[in-house]
Structures are given as structure tokens and as C-alpha cells.
Amino acid sequence: MNAKNILITGGSGFIGSNLCKKLIQDKKNFIICLDNNFTGSIDNIKELINNPRFQFIEHDIIEPIKINKKIDEIYNLACPASPDKYQGKNAIYTTKTCVIGAINMLELARKNNAKILQSSTSEIYGDSLKHPQKETYFGNVNPIGPRACYDEGKRCAESIFFDYKRIYNINIKIVRIFNTYGPNMDINDGRVISNFICQAINAKNLTVYGDGNQTRSFCYIDDLIDGLIKMMNSKKNFSGPINIGNPTEYTINEIAKIIKNKINNKLNIIYKPLPKDDPHKRRPDITVAMKNLNWQPKISLNDGLDKTISYFKNKLN
Ligand code: UDP
């Protein structure tokens, strides 16, 4: 294999920084990490900054960019991804990042004849009426609700990716990422696993939204990274979309109890209002990934949580 220049947008974020660390292990790879640190952080990539095969460029993908190297692969990961961060006052910016950001990166891919992987999301399925979710399901998204900036933004990005494939024959790859957790999540990220772990370490009550009977299926970051790289390396005409996630499903009440038991069993669980349009059930059907990428998650929730808890303990102390 030849040397490759790989561009990662959102490269200082949770998923991006873990992907940078994995890809730089291959001595043939040169990594260009693009981020405006809106939700990412230099702290996540500090051990890479001095590596001669790593370049950080502070840039917002809603602006076009020229890179003075021939790019071979683009992982488009840039976007706020926690409901806490993508909604509310950031909603318009979220849609711009999803849509204008996707167009800018597709243009870069077109000019460089590069492969481009889009980080799509299980939110494509909205408050799903089918369970588990298969890639063939068109979804149940409220187009005018508070989550729509992200859900519809990511749906529009998938549509633009397929138009670039149809019109310009770009080699696109679309991965629908389900709930993921692990080291390099921000302490203030706002998603459930990081919230519960940080609350428990700080001896605060765990905040369950709604009655806690809603479900999610949580994938450890290393498994996701493995899936992303396998998808990038898949054969030319395989574009997906493909679900990458862990199909073991838990209620949020179960997750709260598991984390409480691991950190401090004396803490209480308190109940807060359920955010509008919060999906009731979510579990990926990963048959397509198993068949086409020979991929399935390997890390159990128990082991993944232990690694994540030790990361946050270290961060918070
Ligand atoms: N949630 C919760 N407590 C929290 C944060 C989230 O009960 O402190 C719930 C949230 O309402 C949702 C689930 O946990 O039902 C997963 O939320 P998260 O924000 O992690 O991701 P989502 O799957 O909603 O994008």
C-alpha cells in the first residue's frame, strides 16, 4: 500500500481524535486534522501535535477550504452530536455544519478524486416505528421539532452524498453511527453515559430523563473506529448506508443502575422531564455490517464502562 494523506474533519472531537490516534499508528499515513474546536478540544490530540505525520488546521467546514496536499481519504466527522449541544441556540449552526459542511467536503473530494466517508447517525430513523432499525427503514423524523436541525441536516447530507455519487461518480461511504461512548468524550458533553459517570464520580444524583424506560444500545469507541476504517477500506461500489453500533439494548434505568453500582451505590437516581422527540427505542440491526465488512462489536458494556470510568476519574481529579 502507498502512503496516504487522510483528512479528518472533527478531528479533535470525541470520535475524530480516537480515529486520528488509530490511523497514525500506520506509518504510511499522514493525518490532517481539521476542527474549529466548537465541541472538540486540543487536549484530545495533544499527544499527536508534535508528530511529523500529523497536521492540525483550525477551520470550520461551513467555509470552503483548499489543502496544499493531494488528499486520498476524507472522514467527515465534524458536527456537534450531543442533543445538548446541537439544539437550542446552536440549531441553525448545526444544520449549516451538516449541509454546507458536507458540500464543502464533497467538493474537496471531487477535486482530489478522494474517497469520502460521511458520519451519519441513527437519528436518521427518528423516533423509530420499526425495531430494531435496518438501513432500509426510511425513519420517523419530526421535521419541525428541536432535534430536526441534526436529524434533517444529517438526512440532507446523505442525500447530497448520493447525488455526488450519481452525478460525479465520487467514491462515497455512509455510516450511520449509533450511540457511542468512551475516552475523549467531553465532561460537559451532555450525553447519558458521560453525564452518569461524571455525576457518580462527583457524588451527585444521577439524572434520568422521563421514566427511564426508553432504550439505547451503546457501542464502545474502539469498536466504532474499527467499523469506520473497515467501511473506508470496503470495495468501491459499496457506499452503504450501513449501521455501526452495538446491538445489546438497555433501558436508561438499567444504565443508571449499572454505573451507580460501579462507582457509588449510595447515590440516588432522580427523574427529570423527557426532552421533546426523544426516541423511545433504539437498537441497530447490524446484519449488513456483519456480512459486508465482517464487523461486529467486541467490547462488552462492562469492559467499555470500566475503561471510560477510569478515563473520567483521571480527568476529573
Ligand atoms: N438521558 C438521561 N439523562 C441524561 C442524559 C440523557 O436520561 O443525563 C437520556 C435521554 O433522554 C435519552 C438517552 O438518555 O433518552 C440517550 O441520550 P443521549 O443524549 O446520550 O443520546 P441520544 O440517543 O438521545 O442522542
Short mmCIF file of C-alpha atoms and ligand atoms in Angstrom, two decimals:
data_model
loop_
_atom_site.label_atom_id
_atom_site.label_comp_id
_atom_site.label_asym_id
_atom_site.label_seq_id
_atom_site.Cartn_x
_atom_site.Cartn_y
_atom_site.Cartn_z
CA MET A 1 0.00 0.00 0.00
CA ASN A 2 1.17 3.54 -0.82
CA ALA A 3 1.46 6.47 1.57
CA LYS A 4 -1.88 8.16 2.15
CA ASN A 5 -2.98 11.67 3.12
CA ILE A 6 -6.08 11.33 5.26
CA LEU A 7 -8.23 14.32 6.21
CA ILE A 8 -10.40 14.02 9.32
CA THR A 9 -12.95 16.77 9.92
CA GLY A 10 -13.95 16.99 13.57
CA GLY A 11 -10.53 15.50 14.26
CA SER A 12 -10.20 16.96 17.76
CA GLY A 13 -13.65 15.74 18.81
CA PHE A 14 -14.57 12.53 20.60
CA ILE A 15 -14.70 10.18 17.59
CA GLY A 16 -12.25 12.18 15.45
CA SER A 17 -9.44 12.20 18.00
CA ASN A 18 -9.76 8.45 18.57
CA LEU A 19 -9.68 7.94 14.79
CA CYS A 20 -6.57 10.17 14.43
CA LYS A 21 -4.80 8.11 17.10
CA LYS A 22 -5.67 4.84 15.40
CA LEU A 23 -4.80 5.88 11.84
CA ILE A 24 -1.46 7.47 12.75
CA GLN A 25 -0.26 4.08 14.01
CA ASP A 26 0.17 3.13 10.34
CA LYS A 27 3.49 4.76 9.41
CA LYS A 28 2.33 5.26 5.80
CA ASN A 29 -0.47 7.60 6.85
CA PHE A 30 -0.26 11.40 7.06
CA ILE A 31 -3.16 12.80 9.09
CA ILE A 32 -4.66 16.24 8.54
CA CYS A 33 -6.96 17.05 11.42
CA LEU A 34 -9.49 19.82 10.74
CA ASP A 35 -11.52 21.27 13.60
CA ASN A 36 -12.79 24.60 14.90
CA ASN A 37 -12.95 23.18 18.44
CA PHE A 38 -16.64 24.06 18.75
CA THR A 39 -17.17 20.86 20.72
CA GLY A 40 -13.73 19.29 20.16
CA SER A 41 -10.61 20.11 22.14
CA ILE A 42 -6.87 20.34 21.51
CA ASP A 43 -6.46 18.38 24.72
CA ASN A 44 -7.80 15.31 22.88
CA ILE A 45 -4.97 15.43 20.31
CA LYS A 46 -2.13 16.88 22.40
CA GLU A 47 -0.01 13.71 22.13
CA LEU A 48 -0.21 13.94 18.31
CA ILE A 49 0.60 17.61 17.77
CA ASN A 50 4.38 17.07 17.53
CA ASN A 51 4.17 14.00 15.32
CA PRO A 52 5.67 14.84 11.87
CA ARG A 53 2.88 12.84 10.23
CA PHE A 54 0.16 14.94 11.90
CA GLN A 55 -1.11 18.39 10.99
CA PHE A 56 -3.82 20.33 12.83
CA ILE A 57 -5.71 23.01 10.91
CA GLU A 58 -8.16 25.21 12.78
CA HIS A 59 -11.06 25.50 10.37
CA ASP A 60 -14.85 25.48 10.30
CA ILE A 61 -16.15 23.22 7.49
CA ILE A 62 -19.00 25.59 6.72
CA GLU A 63 -16.28 27.57 4.91
CA PRO A 64 -14.64 26.03 1.80
CA ILE A 65 -11.01 25.01 2.18
CA LYS A 66 -8.02 24.34 -0.07
CA ILE A 67 -5.38 21.91 1.17
CA ASN A 68 -1.86 22.06 -0.25
CA LYS A 69 -1.56 18.27 -0.38
CA LYS A 70 -3.29 15.67 -2.52
CA ILE A 71 -5.95 14.15 -0.26
CA ASP A 72 -6.65 10.42 -0.61
CA GLU A 73 -9.35 9.90 2.02
CA ILE A 74 -11.74 12.15 3.92
CA TYR A 75 -13.60 11.18 7.08
CA ASN A 76 -16.30 13.83 7.53
CA LEU A 77 -17.00 13.72 11.27
CA ALA A 78 -17.38 17.43 12.09
CA CYS A 79 -20.70 18.25 13.77
CA PRO A 80 -21.95 18.79 17.30
CA ALA A 81 -23.51 15.41 18.15
CA SER A 82 -24.94 15.67 21.66
CA PRO A 83 -28.60 16.78 21.82
CA ASP A 84 -27.48 19.22 24.50
CA LYS A 85 -25.04 20.85 22.07
CA TYR A 86 -26.72 20.61 18.65
CA GLN A 87 -30.13 22.04 19.62
CA GLY A 88 -31.32 25.37 21.00
CA LYS A 89 -29.16 28.36 20.17
CA ASN A 90 -26.83 26.19 18.04
CA ALA A 91 -29.60 24.71 15.87
CA ILE A 92 -29.01 26.80 12.74
CA TYR A 93 -25.27 26.30 13.00
CA THR A 94 -25.86 22.53 13.27
CA THR A 95 -27.82 22.46 10.02
CA LYS A 96 -25.15 24.56 8.30
CA THR A 97 -22.43 22.19 9.51
CA CYS A 98 -24.37 19.14 8.29
CA VAL A 99 -25.36 20.52 4.91
CA ILE A 100 -22.90 23.25 3.84
CA GLY A 101 -20.08 21.34 5.55
CA ALA A 102 -20.97 18.19 3.57
CA ILE A 103 -20.99 20.13 0.26
CA ASN A 104 -17.60 21.72 1.02
CA MET A 105 -16.05 18.35 1.85
CA LEU A 106 -17.63 16.66 -1.19
CA GLU A 107 -16.16 19.41 -3.39
CA LEU A 108 -12.76 18.74 -1.83
CA ALA A 109 -13.22 15.01 -2.50
CA ARG A 110 -14.20 15.74 -6.11
CA LYS A 111 -11.16 17.96 -6.74
CA ASN A 112 -8.81 15.38 -5.18
CA ASN A 113 -10.54 12.30 -6.52
CA ALA A 114 -10.61 11.18 -2.87
CA LYS A 115 -12.78 8.62 -1.10
CA ILE A 116 -15.11 10.26 1.40
CA LEU A 117 -16.85 8.74 4.41
CA GLN A 118 -19.80 10.52 5.97
CA SER A 119 -20.59 10.12 9.66
CA SER A 120 -24.33 9.79 9.55
CA THR A 121 -26.43 8.77 12.52
CA SER A 122 -29.13 6.57 13.97
CA GLU A 123 -31.10 9.84 14.33
CA ILE A 124 -31.90 9.34 10.62
CA TYR A 125 -34.53 6.88 11.93
CA GLY A 126 -36.05 9.46 14.32
CA ASP A 127 -38.49 8.07 16.90
CA SER A 128 -38.44 4.76 15.07
CA LEU A 129 -41.63 2.80 14.45
CA LYS A 130 -39.58 -0.30 13.45
CA HIS A 131 -37.38 -2.21 15.84
CA PRO A 132 -34.52 -2.95 15.54
CA GLN A 133 -33.59 -0.42 12.86
CA LYS A 134 -32.45 -1.71 9.47
CA GLU A 135 -30.82 0.52 6.84
CA THR A 136 -33.87 0.06 4.58
CA TYR A 137 -36.15 1.85 7.07
CA PHE A 138 -36.90 5.44 5.97
CA GLY A 139 -37.44 6.70 9.50
CA ASN A 140 -39.93 8.69 11.52
CA VAL A 141 -38.47 12.17 11.97
CA ASN A 142 -40.38 15.25 13.12
CA PRO A 143 -39.16 17.79 10.53
CA ILE A 144 -40.04 20.84 12.65
CA GLY A 145 -39.05 19.69 16.14
CA PRO A 146 -35.98 20.73 18.16
CA ARG A 147 -33.96 17.68 17.01
CA ALA A 148 -34.69 18.33 13.32
CA CYS A 149 -31.63 20.56 12.85
CA TYR A 150 -29.49 17.47 13.40
CA ASP A 151 -31.79 14.72 12.08
CA GLU A 152 -32.82 16.53 8.90
CA GLY A 153 -29.34 18.03 8.49
CA LYS A 154 -27.82 14.54 8.51
CA ARG A 155 -30.59 13.20 6.24
CA CYS A 156 -29.92 16.02 3.77
CA ALA A 157 -26.19 15.25 3.94
CA GLU A 158 -26.87 11.60 2.98
CA SER A 159 -28.95 12.80 0.06
CA ILE A 160 -26.20 15.18 -1.15
CA PHE A 161 -23.60 12.40 -0.82
CA PHE A 162 -25.66 10.14 -3.06
CA ASP A 163 -26.16 12.97 -5.58
CA TYR A 164 -22.38 13.48 -5.75
CA LYS A 165 -22.01 9.75 -6.35
CA ARG A 166 -24.67 9.75 -9.09
CA ILE A 167 -23.51 12.96 -10.78
CA TYR A 168 -19.71 12.89 -10.28
CA ASN A 169 -19.10 9.21 -9.51
CA ILE A 170 -17.46 10.09 -6.17
CA ASN A 171 -16.49 7.09 -4.04
CA ILE A 172 -18.74 7.72 -1.02
CA LYS A 173 -19.22 5.71 2.16
CA ILE A 174 -22.08 6.38 4.58
CA VAL A 175 -22.01 5.08 8.14
CA ARG A 176 -25.00 5.50 10.46
CA ILE A 177 -23.40 5.70 13.88
CA PHE A 178 -25.46 4.57 16.87
CA ASN A 179 -24.83 5.70 20.48
CA THR A 180 -21.11 5.51 21.21
CA TYR A 181 -19.13 6.18 24.39
CA GLY A 182 -15.56 6.08 25.64
CA PRO A 183 -12.44 8.13 26.37
CA ASN A 184 -12.24 11.68 24.94
CA MET A 185 -15.92 12.40 25.48
CA ASP A 186 -16.17 15.89 26.90
CA ILE A 187 -17.02 16.15 30.61
CA ASN A 188 -19.79 18.59 29.66
CA ASP A 189 -20.89 16.63 26.58
CA GLY A 190 -24.41 16.15 27.97
CA ARG A 191 -25.00 12.62 26.70
CA VAL A 192 -26.16 9.95 29.04
CA ILE A 193 -23.06 7.82 29.72
CA SER A 194 -20.72 10.76 30.32
CA ASN A 195 -23.39 12.51 32.42
CA PHE A 196 -23.99 9.47 34.65
CA ILE A 197 -20.29 8.71 35.10
CA CYS A 198 -19.34 12.32 35.92
CA GLN A 199 -22.34 12.70 38.25
CA ALA A 200 -21.42 9.49 40.10
CA ILE A 201 -17.72 10.40 40.42
CA ASN A 202 -18.76 13.81 41.81
CA ALA A 203 -21.20 12.11 44.27
CA LYS A 204 -24.20 13.80 42.63
CA ASN A 205 -27.59 12.23 41.92
CA LEU A 206 -27.92 10.57 38.51
CA THR A 207 -30.41 12.42 36.29
CA VAL A 208 -32.74 10.13 34.34
CA TYR A 209 -34.93 11.93 31.78
CA GLY A 210 -38.53 10.69 31.51
CA ASP A 211 -39.42 7.40 33.22
CA GLY A 212 -36.13 5.79 32.16
CA ASN A 213 -37.83 3.01 30.21
CA GLN A 214 -36.57 4.35 26.87
CA THR A 215 -33.79 2.22 25.41
CA ARG A 216 -30.44 2.73 23.71
CA SER A 217 -27.65 0.36 22.59
CA PHE A 218 -24.15 1.55 23.42
CA CYS A 219 -21.03 0.88 21.37
CA TYR A 220 -17.52 1.32 22.76
CA ILE A 221 -15.41 3.78 20.76
CA ASP A 222 -12.71 1.25 19.68
CA ASP A 223 -15.36 -0.94 18.06
CA LEU A 224 -16.80 2.04 16.19
CA ILE A 225 -13.34 3.13 14.96
CA ASP A 226 -12.72 -0.39 13.69
CA GLY A 227 -16.04 -0.23 11.79
CA LEU A 228 -15.28 3.20 10.27
CA ILE A 229 -11.89 2.06 8.96
CA LYS A 230 -13.34 -1.17 7.57
CA MET A 231 -16.03 0.84 5.78
CA MET A 232 -13.44 3.25 4.30
CA ASN A 233 -11.49 0.23 3.01
CA SER A 234 -14.55 -1.55 1.58
CA LYS A 235 -14.90 -2.16 -2.16
CA LYS A 236 -15.52 0.81 -4.46
CA ASN A 237 -19.21 0.48 -5.16
CA PHE A 238 -20.18 -0.34 -1.62
CA SER A 239 -21.50 3.00 -0.31
CA GLY A 240 -23.92 1.90 2.40
CA PRO A 241 -25.65 3.41 4.26
CA ILE A 242 -24.50 0.99 6.92
CA ASN A 243 -25.39 0.80 10.62
CA ILE A 244 -22.45 0.67 13.02
CA GLY A 245 -23.46 0.15 16.64
CA ASN A 246 -23.72 -2.39 19.41
CA PRO A 247 -26.99 -4.33 19.27
CA THR A 248 -27.18 -5.01 23.02
CA GLU A 249 -30.07 -2.87 24.23
CA TYR A 250 -30.59 -1.40 27.71
CA THR A 251 -33.16 0.87 29.32
CA ILE A 252 -31.76 4.14 30.65
CA ASN A 253 -32.81 2.98 34.16
CA GLU A 254 -30.61 -0.11 33.72
CA ILE A 255 -27.67 2.04 32.58
CA ALA A 256 -28.09 4.33 35.62
CA LYS A 257 -28.05 1.33 37.98
CA ILE A 258 -25.03 -0.29 36.32
CA ILE A 259 -22.97 2.93 36.50
CA LYS A 260 -24.09 3.71 40.07
CA ASN A 261 -23.09 0.20 41.17
CA LYS A 262 -19.67 0.58 39.59
CA ILE A 263 -18.89 3.96 41.17
CA ASN A 264 -21.04 4.69 44.24
CA ASN A 265 -24.04 2.57 45.08
CA LYS A 266 -25.35 5.04 47.69
CA LEU A 267 -26.29 7.70 45.16
CA ASN A 268 -29.90 8.39 44.19
CA ILE A 269 -31.49 8.42 40.77
CA ILE A 270 -33.65 11.49 40.19
CA TYR A 271 -36.16 11.93 37.36
CA LYS A 272 -36.31 14.97 35.07
CA PRO A 273 -38.62 15.78 32.12
CA LEU A 274 -38.08 13.84 28.90
CA PRO A 275 -36.77 16.11 26.11
CA LYS A 276 -39.19 16.60 23.19
CA ASP A 277 -39.00 13.94 20.43
CA ASP A 278 -36.57 11.80 22.47
CA PRO A 279 -36.66 8.40 20.67
CA HIS A 280 -38.36 5.63 22.70
CA LYS A 281 -36.35 2.64 21.47
CA ARG A 282 -33.10 2.27 19.56
CA ARG A 283 -31.15 -0.79 18.53
CA PRO A 284 -29.16 -1.28 15.33
CA ASP A 285 -29.67 -4.24 13.05
CA ILE A 286 -26.03 -4.87 12.06
CA THR A 287 -26.57 -7.70 9.57
CA VAL A 288 -25.26 -5.54 6.67
CA ALA A 289 -22.04 -4.67 8.54
CA MET A 290 -21.50 -8.30 9.58
CA LYS A 291 -21.97 -9.52 6.02
CA ASN A 292 -20.14 -6.81 4.07
CA LEU A 293 -17.41 -5.69 6.48
CA ASN A 294 -17.07 -8.78 8.63
CA TRP A 295 -17.56 -6.34 11.51
CA GLN A 296 -19.22 -6.73 14.85
CA PRO A 297 -18.53 -5.13 18.23
CA LYS A 298 -16.13 -6.99 20.52
CA ILE A 299 -16.12 -4.93 23.72
CA SER A 300 -18.81 -5.59 26.32
CA LEU A 301 -20.61 -2.76 28.11
CA ASN A 302 -18.95 -3.91 31.35
CA ASP A 303 -15.39 -3.59 29.96
CA GLY A 304 -16.14 -0.42 27.99
CA LEU A 305 -17.62 1.28 31.05
CA ASP A 306 -14.59 0.34 33.17
CA LYS A 307 -12.25 1.98 30.64
CA THR A 308 -14.48 5.04 30.36
CA ILE A 309 -14.82 5.42 34.12
CA SER A 310 -11.06 5.32 34.59
CA TYR A 311 -10.70 7.97 31.83
CA PHE A 312 -13.15 10.32 33.57
CA LYS A 313 -11.67 9.66 37.05
CA ASN A 314 -8.32 10.72 35.67
CA LYS A 315 -9.80 13.82 34.00
CA LEU A 316 -11.80 14.95 37.00
CA ASN A 317 -9.01 14.52 39.55
N1 UDP B 1 -30.63 10.89 29.19
C1 UDP B 1 -30.89 10.79 30.55
N2 UDP B 1 -30.11 11.50 31.40
C2 UDP B 1 -29.07 12.30 30.99
C3 UDP B 1 -28.82 12.39 29.60
C4 UDP B 1 -29.62 11.68 28.73
O1 UDP B 1 -31.80 10.08 30.99
O2 UDP B 1 -28.41 12.91 31.86
C5 UDP B 1 -31.46 10.09 28.27
C6 UDP B 1 -32.01 10.83 27.05
O3 UDP B 1 -33.23 11.45 27.35
C7 UDP B 1 -32.14 9.69 26.05
C8 UDP B 1 -30.99 8.73 26.40
O4 UDP B 1 -30.63 9.06 27.74
O5 UDP B 1 -33.37 9.02 26.23
C9 UDP B 1 -29.78 8.89 25.50
O6 UDP B 1 -29.49 10.25 25.44
P1 UDP B 1 -28.17 10.83 24.80
O7 UDP B 1 -28.25 12.32 24.95
O8 UDP B 1 -26.99 10.15 25.36
O9 UDP B 1 -28.21 10.42 23.28
P2 UDP B 1 -29.40 10.34 22.19
O10 UDP B 1 -29.53 8.89 21.93
O11 UDP B 1 -30.66 10.92 22.74
O12 UDP B 1 -28.86 11.11 21.05
#
